[in-house]
CSV table of C-alpha atoms in Angstrom, one decimal:
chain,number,residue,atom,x,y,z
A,538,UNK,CA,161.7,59.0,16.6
A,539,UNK,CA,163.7,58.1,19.3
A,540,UNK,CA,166.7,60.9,18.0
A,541,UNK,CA,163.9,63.2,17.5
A,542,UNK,CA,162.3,62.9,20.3
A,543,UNK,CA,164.1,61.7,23.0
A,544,UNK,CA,167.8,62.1,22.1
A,545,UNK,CA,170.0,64.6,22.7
A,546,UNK,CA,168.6,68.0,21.8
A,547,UNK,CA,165.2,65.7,21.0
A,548,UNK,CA,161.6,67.6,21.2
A,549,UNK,CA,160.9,65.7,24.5
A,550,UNK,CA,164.2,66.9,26.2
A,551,UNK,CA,164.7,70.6,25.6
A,552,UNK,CA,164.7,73.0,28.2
A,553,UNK,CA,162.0,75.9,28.3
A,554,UNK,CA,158.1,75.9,28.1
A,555,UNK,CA,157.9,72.2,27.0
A,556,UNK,CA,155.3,70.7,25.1
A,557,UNK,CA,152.9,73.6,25.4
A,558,UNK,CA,154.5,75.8,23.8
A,559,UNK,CA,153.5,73.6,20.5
A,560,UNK,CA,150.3,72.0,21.0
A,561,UNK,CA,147.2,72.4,23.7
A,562,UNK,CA,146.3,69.2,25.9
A,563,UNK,CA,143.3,69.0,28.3
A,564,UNK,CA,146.0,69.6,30.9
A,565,UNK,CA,146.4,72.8,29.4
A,566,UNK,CA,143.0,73.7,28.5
A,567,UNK,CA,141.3,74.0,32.1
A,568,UNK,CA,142.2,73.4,35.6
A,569,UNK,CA,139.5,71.7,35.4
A,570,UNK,CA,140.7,68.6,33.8
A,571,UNK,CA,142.8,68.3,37.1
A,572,UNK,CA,139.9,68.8,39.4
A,573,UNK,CA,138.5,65.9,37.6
A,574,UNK,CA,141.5,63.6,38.0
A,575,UNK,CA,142.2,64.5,41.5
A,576,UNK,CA,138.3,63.4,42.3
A,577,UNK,CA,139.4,60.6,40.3
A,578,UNK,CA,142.4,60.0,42.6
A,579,UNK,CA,140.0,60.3,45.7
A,580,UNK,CA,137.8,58.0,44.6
A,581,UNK,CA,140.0,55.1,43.9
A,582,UNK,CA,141.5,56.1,47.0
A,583,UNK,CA,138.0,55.5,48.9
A,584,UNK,CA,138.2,52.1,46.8
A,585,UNK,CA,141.4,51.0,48.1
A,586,UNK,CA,140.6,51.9,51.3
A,587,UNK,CA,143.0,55.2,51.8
A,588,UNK,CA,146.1,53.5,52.1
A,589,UNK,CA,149.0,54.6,54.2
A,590,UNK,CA,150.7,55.6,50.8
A,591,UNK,CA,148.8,56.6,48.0
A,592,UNK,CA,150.5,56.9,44.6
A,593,UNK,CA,150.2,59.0,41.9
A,594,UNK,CA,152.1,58.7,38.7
A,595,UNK,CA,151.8,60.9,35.9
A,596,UNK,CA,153.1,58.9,32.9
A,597,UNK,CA,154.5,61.8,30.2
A,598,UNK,CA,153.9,64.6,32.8
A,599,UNK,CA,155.5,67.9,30.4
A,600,UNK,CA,156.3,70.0,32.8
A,601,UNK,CA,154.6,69.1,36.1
A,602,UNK,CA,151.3,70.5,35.4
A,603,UNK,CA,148.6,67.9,36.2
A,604,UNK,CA,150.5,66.8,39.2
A,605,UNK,CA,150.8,70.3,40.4
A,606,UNK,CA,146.8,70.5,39.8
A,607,UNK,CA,145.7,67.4,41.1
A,608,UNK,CA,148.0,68.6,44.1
A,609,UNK,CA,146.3,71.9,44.5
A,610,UNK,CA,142.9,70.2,44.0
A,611,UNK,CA,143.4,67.4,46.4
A,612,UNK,CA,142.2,67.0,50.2
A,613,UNK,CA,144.9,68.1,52.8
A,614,UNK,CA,144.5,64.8,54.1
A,615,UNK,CA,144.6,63.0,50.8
A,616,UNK,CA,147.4,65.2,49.9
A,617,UNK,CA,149.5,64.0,53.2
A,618,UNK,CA,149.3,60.6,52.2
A,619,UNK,CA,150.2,60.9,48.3
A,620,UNK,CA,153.0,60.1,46.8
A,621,UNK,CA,153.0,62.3,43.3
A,622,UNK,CA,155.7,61.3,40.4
A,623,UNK,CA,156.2,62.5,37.2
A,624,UNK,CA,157.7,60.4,34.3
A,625,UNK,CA,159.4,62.4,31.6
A,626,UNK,CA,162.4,62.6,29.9
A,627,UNK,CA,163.0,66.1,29.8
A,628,UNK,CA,164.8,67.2,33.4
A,629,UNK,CA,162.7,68.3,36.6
A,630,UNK,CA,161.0,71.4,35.8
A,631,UNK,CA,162.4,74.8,38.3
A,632,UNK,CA,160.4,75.6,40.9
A,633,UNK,CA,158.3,72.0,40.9
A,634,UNK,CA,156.8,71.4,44.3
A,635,UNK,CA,159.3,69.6,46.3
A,636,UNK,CA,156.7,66.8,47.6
A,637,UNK,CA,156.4,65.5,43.4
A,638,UNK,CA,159.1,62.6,42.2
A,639,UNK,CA,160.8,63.0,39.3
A,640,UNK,CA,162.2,60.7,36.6
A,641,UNK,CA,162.5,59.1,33.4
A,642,UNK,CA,161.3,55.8,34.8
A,643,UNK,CA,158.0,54.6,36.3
A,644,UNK,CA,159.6,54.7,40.2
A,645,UNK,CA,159.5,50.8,41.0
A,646,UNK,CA,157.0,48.2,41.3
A,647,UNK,CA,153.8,47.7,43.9
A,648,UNK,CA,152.4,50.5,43.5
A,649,UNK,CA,149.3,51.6,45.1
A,650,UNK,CA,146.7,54.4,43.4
A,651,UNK,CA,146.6,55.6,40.4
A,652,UNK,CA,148.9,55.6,37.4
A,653,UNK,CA,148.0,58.3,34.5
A,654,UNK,CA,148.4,58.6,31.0
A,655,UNK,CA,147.4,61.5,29.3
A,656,UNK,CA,149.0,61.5,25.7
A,657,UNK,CA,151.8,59.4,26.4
A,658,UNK,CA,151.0,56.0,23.9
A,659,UNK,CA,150.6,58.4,20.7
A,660,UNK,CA,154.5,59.2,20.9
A,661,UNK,CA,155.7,55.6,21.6
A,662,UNK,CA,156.8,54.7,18.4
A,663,UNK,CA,154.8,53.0,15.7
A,664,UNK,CA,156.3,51.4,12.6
A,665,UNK,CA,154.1,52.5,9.2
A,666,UNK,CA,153.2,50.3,6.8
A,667,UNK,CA,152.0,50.5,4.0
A,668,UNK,CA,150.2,48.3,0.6
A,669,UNK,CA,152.6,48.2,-2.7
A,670,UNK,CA,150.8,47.9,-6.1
A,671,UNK,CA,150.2,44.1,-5.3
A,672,UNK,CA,148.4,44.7,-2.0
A,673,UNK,CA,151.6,43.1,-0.2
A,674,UNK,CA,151.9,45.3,3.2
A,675,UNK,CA,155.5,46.7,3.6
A,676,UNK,CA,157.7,48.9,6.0
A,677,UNK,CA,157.4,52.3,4.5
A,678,UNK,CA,161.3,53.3,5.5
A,679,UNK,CA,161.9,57.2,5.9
A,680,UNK,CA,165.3,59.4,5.4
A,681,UNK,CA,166.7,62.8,8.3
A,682,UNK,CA,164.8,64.5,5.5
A,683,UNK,CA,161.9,62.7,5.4
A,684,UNK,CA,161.8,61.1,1.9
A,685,UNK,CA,160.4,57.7,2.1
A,686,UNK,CA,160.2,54.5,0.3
A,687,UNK,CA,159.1,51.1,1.0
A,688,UNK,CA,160.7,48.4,2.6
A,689,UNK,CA,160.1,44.9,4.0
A,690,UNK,CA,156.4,43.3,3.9
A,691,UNK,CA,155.4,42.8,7.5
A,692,UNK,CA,156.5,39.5,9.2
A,693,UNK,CA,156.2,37.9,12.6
A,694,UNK,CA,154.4,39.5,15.5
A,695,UNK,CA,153.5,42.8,13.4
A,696,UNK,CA,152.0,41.0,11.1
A,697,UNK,CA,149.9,39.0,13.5
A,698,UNK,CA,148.9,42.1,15.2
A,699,UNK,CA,147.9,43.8,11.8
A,700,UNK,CA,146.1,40.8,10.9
A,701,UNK,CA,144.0,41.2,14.0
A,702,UNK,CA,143.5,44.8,14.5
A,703,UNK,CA,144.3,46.5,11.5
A,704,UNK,CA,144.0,44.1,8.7
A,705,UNK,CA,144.6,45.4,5.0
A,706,UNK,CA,144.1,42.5,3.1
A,707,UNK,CA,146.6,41.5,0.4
A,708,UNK,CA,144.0,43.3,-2.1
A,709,UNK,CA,144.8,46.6,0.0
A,710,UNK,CA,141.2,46.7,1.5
A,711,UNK,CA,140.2,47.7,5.3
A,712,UNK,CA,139.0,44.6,6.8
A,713,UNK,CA,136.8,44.3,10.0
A,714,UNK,CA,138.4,43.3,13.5
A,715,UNK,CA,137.3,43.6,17.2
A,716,UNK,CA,134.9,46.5,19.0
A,717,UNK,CA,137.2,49.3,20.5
A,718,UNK,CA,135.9,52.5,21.7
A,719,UNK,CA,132.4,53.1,22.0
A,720,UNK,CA,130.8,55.0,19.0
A,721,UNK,CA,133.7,54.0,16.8
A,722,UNK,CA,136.6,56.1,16.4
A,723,UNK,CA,137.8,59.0,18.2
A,724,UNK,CA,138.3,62.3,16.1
A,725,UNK,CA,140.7,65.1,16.5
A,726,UNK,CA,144.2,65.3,17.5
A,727,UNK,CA,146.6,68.1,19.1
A,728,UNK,CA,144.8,70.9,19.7
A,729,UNK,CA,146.1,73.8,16.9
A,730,UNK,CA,145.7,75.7,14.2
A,731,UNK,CA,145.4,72.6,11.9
A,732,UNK,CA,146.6,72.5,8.8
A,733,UNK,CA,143.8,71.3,5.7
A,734,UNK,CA,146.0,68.8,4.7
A,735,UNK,CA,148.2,66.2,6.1
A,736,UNK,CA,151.9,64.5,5.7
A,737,UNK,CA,151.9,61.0,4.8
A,738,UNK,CA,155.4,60.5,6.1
A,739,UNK,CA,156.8,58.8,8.6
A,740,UNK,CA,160.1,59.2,11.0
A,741,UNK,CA,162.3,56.6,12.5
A,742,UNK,CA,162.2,55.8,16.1
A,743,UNK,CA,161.2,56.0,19.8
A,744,UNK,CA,162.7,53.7,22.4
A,745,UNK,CA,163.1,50.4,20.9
A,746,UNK,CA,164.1,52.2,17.3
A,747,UNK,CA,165.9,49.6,14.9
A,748,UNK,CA,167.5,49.9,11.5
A,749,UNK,CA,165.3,47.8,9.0
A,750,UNK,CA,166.9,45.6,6.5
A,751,UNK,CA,167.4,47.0,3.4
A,752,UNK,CA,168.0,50.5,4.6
A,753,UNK,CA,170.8,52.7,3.3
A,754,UNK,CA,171.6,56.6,3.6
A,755,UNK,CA,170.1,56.5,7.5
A,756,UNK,CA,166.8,55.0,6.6
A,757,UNK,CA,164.6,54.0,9.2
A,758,UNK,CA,161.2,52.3,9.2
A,759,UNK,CA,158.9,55.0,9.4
A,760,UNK,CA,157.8,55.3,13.3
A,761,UNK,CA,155.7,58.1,14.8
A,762,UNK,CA,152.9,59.7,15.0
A,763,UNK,CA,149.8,61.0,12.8
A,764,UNK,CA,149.2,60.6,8.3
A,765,UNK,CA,146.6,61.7,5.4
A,766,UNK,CA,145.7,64.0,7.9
A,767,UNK,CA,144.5,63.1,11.3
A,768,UNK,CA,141.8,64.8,10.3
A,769,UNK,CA,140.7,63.1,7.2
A,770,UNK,CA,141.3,59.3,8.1
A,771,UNK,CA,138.9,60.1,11.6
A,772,UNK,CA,136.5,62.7,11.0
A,773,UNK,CA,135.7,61.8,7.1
A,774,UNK,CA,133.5,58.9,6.0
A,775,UNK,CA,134.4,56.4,2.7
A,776,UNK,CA,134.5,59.6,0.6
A,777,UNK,CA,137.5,60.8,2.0
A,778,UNK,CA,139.4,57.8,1.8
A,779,UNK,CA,139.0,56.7,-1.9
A,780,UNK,CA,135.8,55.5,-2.6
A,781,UNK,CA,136.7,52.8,-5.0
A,782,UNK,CA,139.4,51.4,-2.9
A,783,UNK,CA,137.9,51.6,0.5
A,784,UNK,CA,134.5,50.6,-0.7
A,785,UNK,CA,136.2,47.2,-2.1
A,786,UNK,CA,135.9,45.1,0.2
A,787,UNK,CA,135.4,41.3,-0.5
A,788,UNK,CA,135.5,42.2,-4.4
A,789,UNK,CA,139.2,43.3,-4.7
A,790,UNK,CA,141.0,46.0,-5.0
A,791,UNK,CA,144.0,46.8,-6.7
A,792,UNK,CA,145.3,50.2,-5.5
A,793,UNK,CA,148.2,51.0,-3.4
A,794,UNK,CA,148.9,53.0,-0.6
A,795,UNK,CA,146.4,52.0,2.3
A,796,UNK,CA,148.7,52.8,5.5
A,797,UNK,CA,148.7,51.3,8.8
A,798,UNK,CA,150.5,52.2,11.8
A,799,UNK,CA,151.4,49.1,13.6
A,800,UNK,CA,150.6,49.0,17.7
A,801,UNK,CA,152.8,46.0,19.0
A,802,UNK,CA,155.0,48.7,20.7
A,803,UNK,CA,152.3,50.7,22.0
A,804,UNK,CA,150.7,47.8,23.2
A,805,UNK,CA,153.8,46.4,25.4
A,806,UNK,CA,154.9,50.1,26.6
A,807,UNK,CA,151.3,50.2,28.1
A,808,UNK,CA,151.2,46.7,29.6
A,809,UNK,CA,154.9,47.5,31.1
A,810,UNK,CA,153.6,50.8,32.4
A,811,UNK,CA,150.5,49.1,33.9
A,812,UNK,CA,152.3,46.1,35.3
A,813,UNK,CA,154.1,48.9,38.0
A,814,UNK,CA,150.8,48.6,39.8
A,815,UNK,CA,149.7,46.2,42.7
A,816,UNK,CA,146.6,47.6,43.1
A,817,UNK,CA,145.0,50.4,42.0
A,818,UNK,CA,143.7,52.2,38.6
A,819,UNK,CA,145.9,52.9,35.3
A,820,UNK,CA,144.3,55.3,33.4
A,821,UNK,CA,145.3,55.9,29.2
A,822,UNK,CA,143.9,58.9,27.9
A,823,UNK,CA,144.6,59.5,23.9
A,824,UNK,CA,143.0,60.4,20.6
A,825,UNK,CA,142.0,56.9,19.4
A,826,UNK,CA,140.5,54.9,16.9
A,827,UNK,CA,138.8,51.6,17.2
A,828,UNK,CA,139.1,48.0,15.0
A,829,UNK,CA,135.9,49.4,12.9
A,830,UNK,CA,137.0,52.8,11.9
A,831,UNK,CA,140.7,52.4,11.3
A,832,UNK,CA,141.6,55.6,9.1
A,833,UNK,CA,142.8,53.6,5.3
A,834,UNK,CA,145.4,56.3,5.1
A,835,UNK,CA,147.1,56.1,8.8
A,836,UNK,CA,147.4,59.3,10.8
A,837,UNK,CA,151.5,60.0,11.0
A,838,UNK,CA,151.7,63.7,11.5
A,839,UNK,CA,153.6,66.7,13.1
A,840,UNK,CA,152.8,69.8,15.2
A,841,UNK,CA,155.3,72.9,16.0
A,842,UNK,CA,154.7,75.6,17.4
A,843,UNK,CA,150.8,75.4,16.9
A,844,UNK,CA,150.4,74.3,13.7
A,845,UNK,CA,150.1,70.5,12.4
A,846,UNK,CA,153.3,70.1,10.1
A,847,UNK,CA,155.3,67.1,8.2
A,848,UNK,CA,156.6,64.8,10.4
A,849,UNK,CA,160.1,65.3,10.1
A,850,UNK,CA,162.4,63.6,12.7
A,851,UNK,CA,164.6,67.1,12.9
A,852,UNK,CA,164.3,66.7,16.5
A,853,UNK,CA,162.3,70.3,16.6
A,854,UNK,CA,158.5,68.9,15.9
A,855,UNK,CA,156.0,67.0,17.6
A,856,UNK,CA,155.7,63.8,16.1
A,857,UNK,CA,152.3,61.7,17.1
A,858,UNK,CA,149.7,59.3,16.0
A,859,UNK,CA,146.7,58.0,17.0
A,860,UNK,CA,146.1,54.9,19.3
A,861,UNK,CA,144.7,51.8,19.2
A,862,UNK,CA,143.5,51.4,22.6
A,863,UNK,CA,141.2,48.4,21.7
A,864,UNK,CA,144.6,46.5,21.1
A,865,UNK,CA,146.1,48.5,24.3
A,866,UNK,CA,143.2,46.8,26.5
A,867,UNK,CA,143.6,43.7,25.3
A,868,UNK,CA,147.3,43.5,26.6
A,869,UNK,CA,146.4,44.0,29.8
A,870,UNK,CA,143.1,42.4,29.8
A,871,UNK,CA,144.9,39.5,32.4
A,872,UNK,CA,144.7,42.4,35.0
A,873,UNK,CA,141.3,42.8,35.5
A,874,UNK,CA,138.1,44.8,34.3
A,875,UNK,CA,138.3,47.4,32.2
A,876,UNK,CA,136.6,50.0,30.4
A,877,UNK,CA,136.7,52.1,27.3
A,878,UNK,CA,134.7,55.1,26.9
A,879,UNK,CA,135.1,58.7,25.8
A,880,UNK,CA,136.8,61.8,27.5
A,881,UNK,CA,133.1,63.7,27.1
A,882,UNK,CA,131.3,60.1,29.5
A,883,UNK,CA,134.3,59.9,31.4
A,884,UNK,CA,134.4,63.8,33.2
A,885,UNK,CA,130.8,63.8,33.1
A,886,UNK,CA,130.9,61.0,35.4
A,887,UNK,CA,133.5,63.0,37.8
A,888,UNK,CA,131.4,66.0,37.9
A,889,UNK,CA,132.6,68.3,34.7
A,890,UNK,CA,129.4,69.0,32.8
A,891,UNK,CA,129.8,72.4,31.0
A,892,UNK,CA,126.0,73.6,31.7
A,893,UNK,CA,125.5,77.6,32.4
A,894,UNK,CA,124.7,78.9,35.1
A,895,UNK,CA,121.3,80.0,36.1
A,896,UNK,CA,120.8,84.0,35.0
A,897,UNK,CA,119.4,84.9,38.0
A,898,UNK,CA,122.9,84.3,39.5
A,899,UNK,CA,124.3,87.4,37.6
A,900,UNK,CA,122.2,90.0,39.5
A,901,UNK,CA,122.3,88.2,42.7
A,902,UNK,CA,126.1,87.6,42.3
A,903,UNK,CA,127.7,88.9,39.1
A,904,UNK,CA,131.6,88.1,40.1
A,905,UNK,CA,130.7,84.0,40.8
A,906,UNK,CA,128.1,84.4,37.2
A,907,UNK,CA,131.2,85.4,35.8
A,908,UNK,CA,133.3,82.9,37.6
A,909,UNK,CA,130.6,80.1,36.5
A,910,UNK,CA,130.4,81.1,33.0
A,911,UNK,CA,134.3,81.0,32.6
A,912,UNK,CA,134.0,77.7,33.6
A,913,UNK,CA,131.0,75.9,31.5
A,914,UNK,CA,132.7,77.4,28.9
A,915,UNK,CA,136.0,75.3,29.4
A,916,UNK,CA,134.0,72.4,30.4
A,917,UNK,CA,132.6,72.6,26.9
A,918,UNK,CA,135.9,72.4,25.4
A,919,UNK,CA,137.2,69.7,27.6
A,920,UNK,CA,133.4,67.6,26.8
A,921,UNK,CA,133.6,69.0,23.3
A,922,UNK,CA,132.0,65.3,21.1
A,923,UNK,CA,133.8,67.0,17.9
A,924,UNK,CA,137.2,67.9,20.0
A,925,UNK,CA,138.3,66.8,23.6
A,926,UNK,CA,135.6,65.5,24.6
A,927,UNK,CA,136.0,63.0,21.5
A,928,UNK,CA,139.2,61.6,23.2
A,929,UNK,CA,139.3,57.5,24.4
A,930,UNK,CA,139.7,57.0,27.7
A,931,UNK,CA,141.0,53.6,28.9
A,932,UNK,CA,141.0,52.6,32.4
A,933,UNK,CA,142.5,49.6,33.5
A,934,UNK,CA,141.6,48.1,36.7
A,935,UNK,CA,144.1,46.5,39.1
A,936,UNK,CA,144.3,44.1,41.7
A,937,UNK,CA,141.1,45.2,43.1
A,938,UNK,CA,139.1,42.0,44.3
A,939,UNK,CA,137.6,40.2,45.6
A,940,UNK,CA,136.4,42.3,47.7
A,941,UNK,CA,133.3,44.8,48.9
A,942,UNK,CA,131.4,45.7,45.3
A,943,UNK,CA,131.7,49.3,44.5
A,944,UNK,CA,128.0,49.6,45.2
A,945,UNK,CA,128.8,49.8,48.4
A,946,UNK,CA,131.7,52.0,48.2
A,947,UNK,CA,129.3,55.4,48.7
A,948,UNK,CA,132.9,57.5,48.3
A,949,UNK,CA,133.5,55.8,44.4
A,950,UNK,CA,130.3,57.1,42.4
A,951,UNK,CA,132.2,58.1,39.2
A,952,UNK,CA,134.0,55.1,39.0
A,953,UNK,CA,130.7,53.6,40.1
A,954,UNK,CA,129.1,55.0,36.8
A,955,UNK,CA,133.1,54.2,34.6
A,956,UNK,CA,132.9,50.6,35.9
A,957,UNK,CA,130.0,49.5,37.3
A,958,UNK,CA,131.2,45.8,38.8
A,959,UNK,CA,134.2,46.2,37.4
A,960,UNK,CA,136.0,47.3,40.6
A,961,UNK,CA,135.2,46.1,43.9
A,962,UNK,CA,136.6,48.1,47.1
A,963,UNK,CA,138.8,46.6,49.9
């Protein structure tokens, strides 16, 4: 993943439309989304208590669009005293607003704001595993062509993190682990014209990408994104998953090929990322799963040009998988409070609702009806409970008390309704 993605002639540095050109975001859905995270911005500002220099850091930024919203949405005097960066490792987009930073690093330390995260963690790299005929879980190791075969069984600090949030079971059966996001797991994926079925390979990969032991012919452990489909493993109940082996349990189970994708990665790229901040909010927003809805099949998959492929790591597709945020809060829980919720509570608590308009605005007003309609209908995509709207939202507080409770903090309500105590103003 990290040649396919990020090296030379990789998805993530190619020139050109970028990222949407493949697959739809909530960046790319509505202007809206940005409203919502410049209000966001504003309000941790108000916590803070509008510092002198207020950052802004969009963590896998594409080509610049959410910073250049948020920018656009922003007030002027806000605006004069942010500091907007994009981190991305394709090059500065032409014709990018001159005030917004750009890199492939987060820019330095003590930061102050708001650090942002909108599918970034499902392309860091994940190794797959997955159970052999004896219920033993092993590195499934993946060829340039995608052919696949398993490896090594998982030792050391992967297996201590499957153990605890993904655990298999020598027997091959989905075990139980610790609440993640509310309601259980978070369907959907990559907005697109979605393929019925799903690839059940992997690729090699992503920053950090090693050659496995046992490997020959340029195999790599399988790393990436989505498997047997994104669909099926979140949206499906037992019945999709085997019935015989998922239903198991305690009793045994003797069938192979229960897949994991293993988070240790994920989990240190986000408490790195977080770490950048002295005080403020990082925000992680992904399609997710939680410890009690773990999809038995994994979620590896592709997208190119629109359409949910094989994950091949040819360096021309998309290659993603679901997150674990549960796991992800839990390496940075030494922070401070935190919340998960979904994308569909989160914008409803900064003011995206999706509601119509009242009729008797279209004879009284028929341009803003118009105007209004345009926009509920967005805001139902972005709140969508089967689509966008189904999305985790992590939020990650930082180096925010003690201090005045966010009660009091009349500027804050969202984050009021996100966090409750959790954040306390300056």
């Amino acid at each position: 993943m990290d040649t396919a993605l990020y090296g030379p002639g990789g998805f993530y540095r190619s020139a050109g439309p970028g990222p949407a050109a493949h697959f739809r975001t909530s960046v790319h859905a509505s202007p809206l989304y940005a409203r919502a995270v410049a209000r966001l911005l504003t309000e941790v500002d108000a916590v803070l208590g509008t510092p002198p220099t207020l950052d802004f850091v969009d963590i896998g930024a594409g080509r610049g669009e959410l910073l250049t919203g948020v920018l656009a949405a922003l007030p002027p005097a806000t605006a004069a005293r942010l500091r907007p960066y994009g981190v991305e490792r394709a090059p500065r987009p032409e014709g990018l607003d001159p005030r917004i930073g750009w890199g492939e690093e987060i820019p330095g330390h003590g930061l102050t704001g708001l650090l942002f995260a909108n599918e970034w963690l499902d392309n860091v790299p994940v190794d797959v595993v997955e159970t052999d005929a004896q219920g033993v879980a092993r590195l499934v190791l993946v060829a340039p062509d995608g052919s696949e075969r398993l490896g090594e069984p998982v030792s050391g600090a992967d297996a201590e993190w499957l153990a605890r949030w993904w655990p298999l079971g020598e027997d091959g059966s989905l075990g139980s682990g610790a609440s993640g996001v509310p309601g259980g797991g978070v369907p959907g994926g990559r907005a697109s014209a979605r393929a019925e079925g799903g690839a059940r390979s992997g690729t090699s990969g992503g920053p950090g990408g090693r050659e496995e032991p046992g490997t020959s012919g340029g195999e790599r452990a399988a790393r990436g994104g989505a498997g047997d489909s994104a669909e099926a493993g979140l949206r499906a109940g037992p019945e999709r998953r085997s019935e015989a082996g998922f239903r198991a349990g305690a009793e045994g189970c003797s069938e192979a090929g229960f897949r994991a994708e293993l988070g240790t990665g994920r989990d240190a790229a986000w408490a790195a990322a977080v770490s950048h901040l002295a005080r403020g909010l990082a925000v992680a927003v992904d399609y997710a799963h939680s410890a009690h809805t773990r999809p038995a099949f994994g979620t590896l998959t592709g997208f190119r040009a629109g359409r949910e492929v094989t994950p091949v790591p040819d360096g021309t597709t998309d290659l993603t998988a679901h997150v674990a945020l549960d796991a992800c809060a839990a390496a940075t829980a030494h922070q401070g409070p935190a919340a998960l919720t979904r994308q569909r509570e989160a914008l409803g608590a900064l003011g995206i609702a999706g509601s119509r308009p009242p009729l008797s605005l279209a004879s009284t007003d028929p341009t803003a009806y118009v105007r209004a309609l345009a926009e509920a209908g967005e805001a139902a995509e972005l709140t969508d409970p089967a689509g966008l709207g189904a999305f985790g939202w992590l939020l990650q507080t930082v180096g925010t008390g003690p201090g005045r409770a966010t009660r009091d903090v009349p500027d804050a309500p969202g984050l009021v309704a996100l966090l409750g105590e959790g954040v306390r103003g300056s």
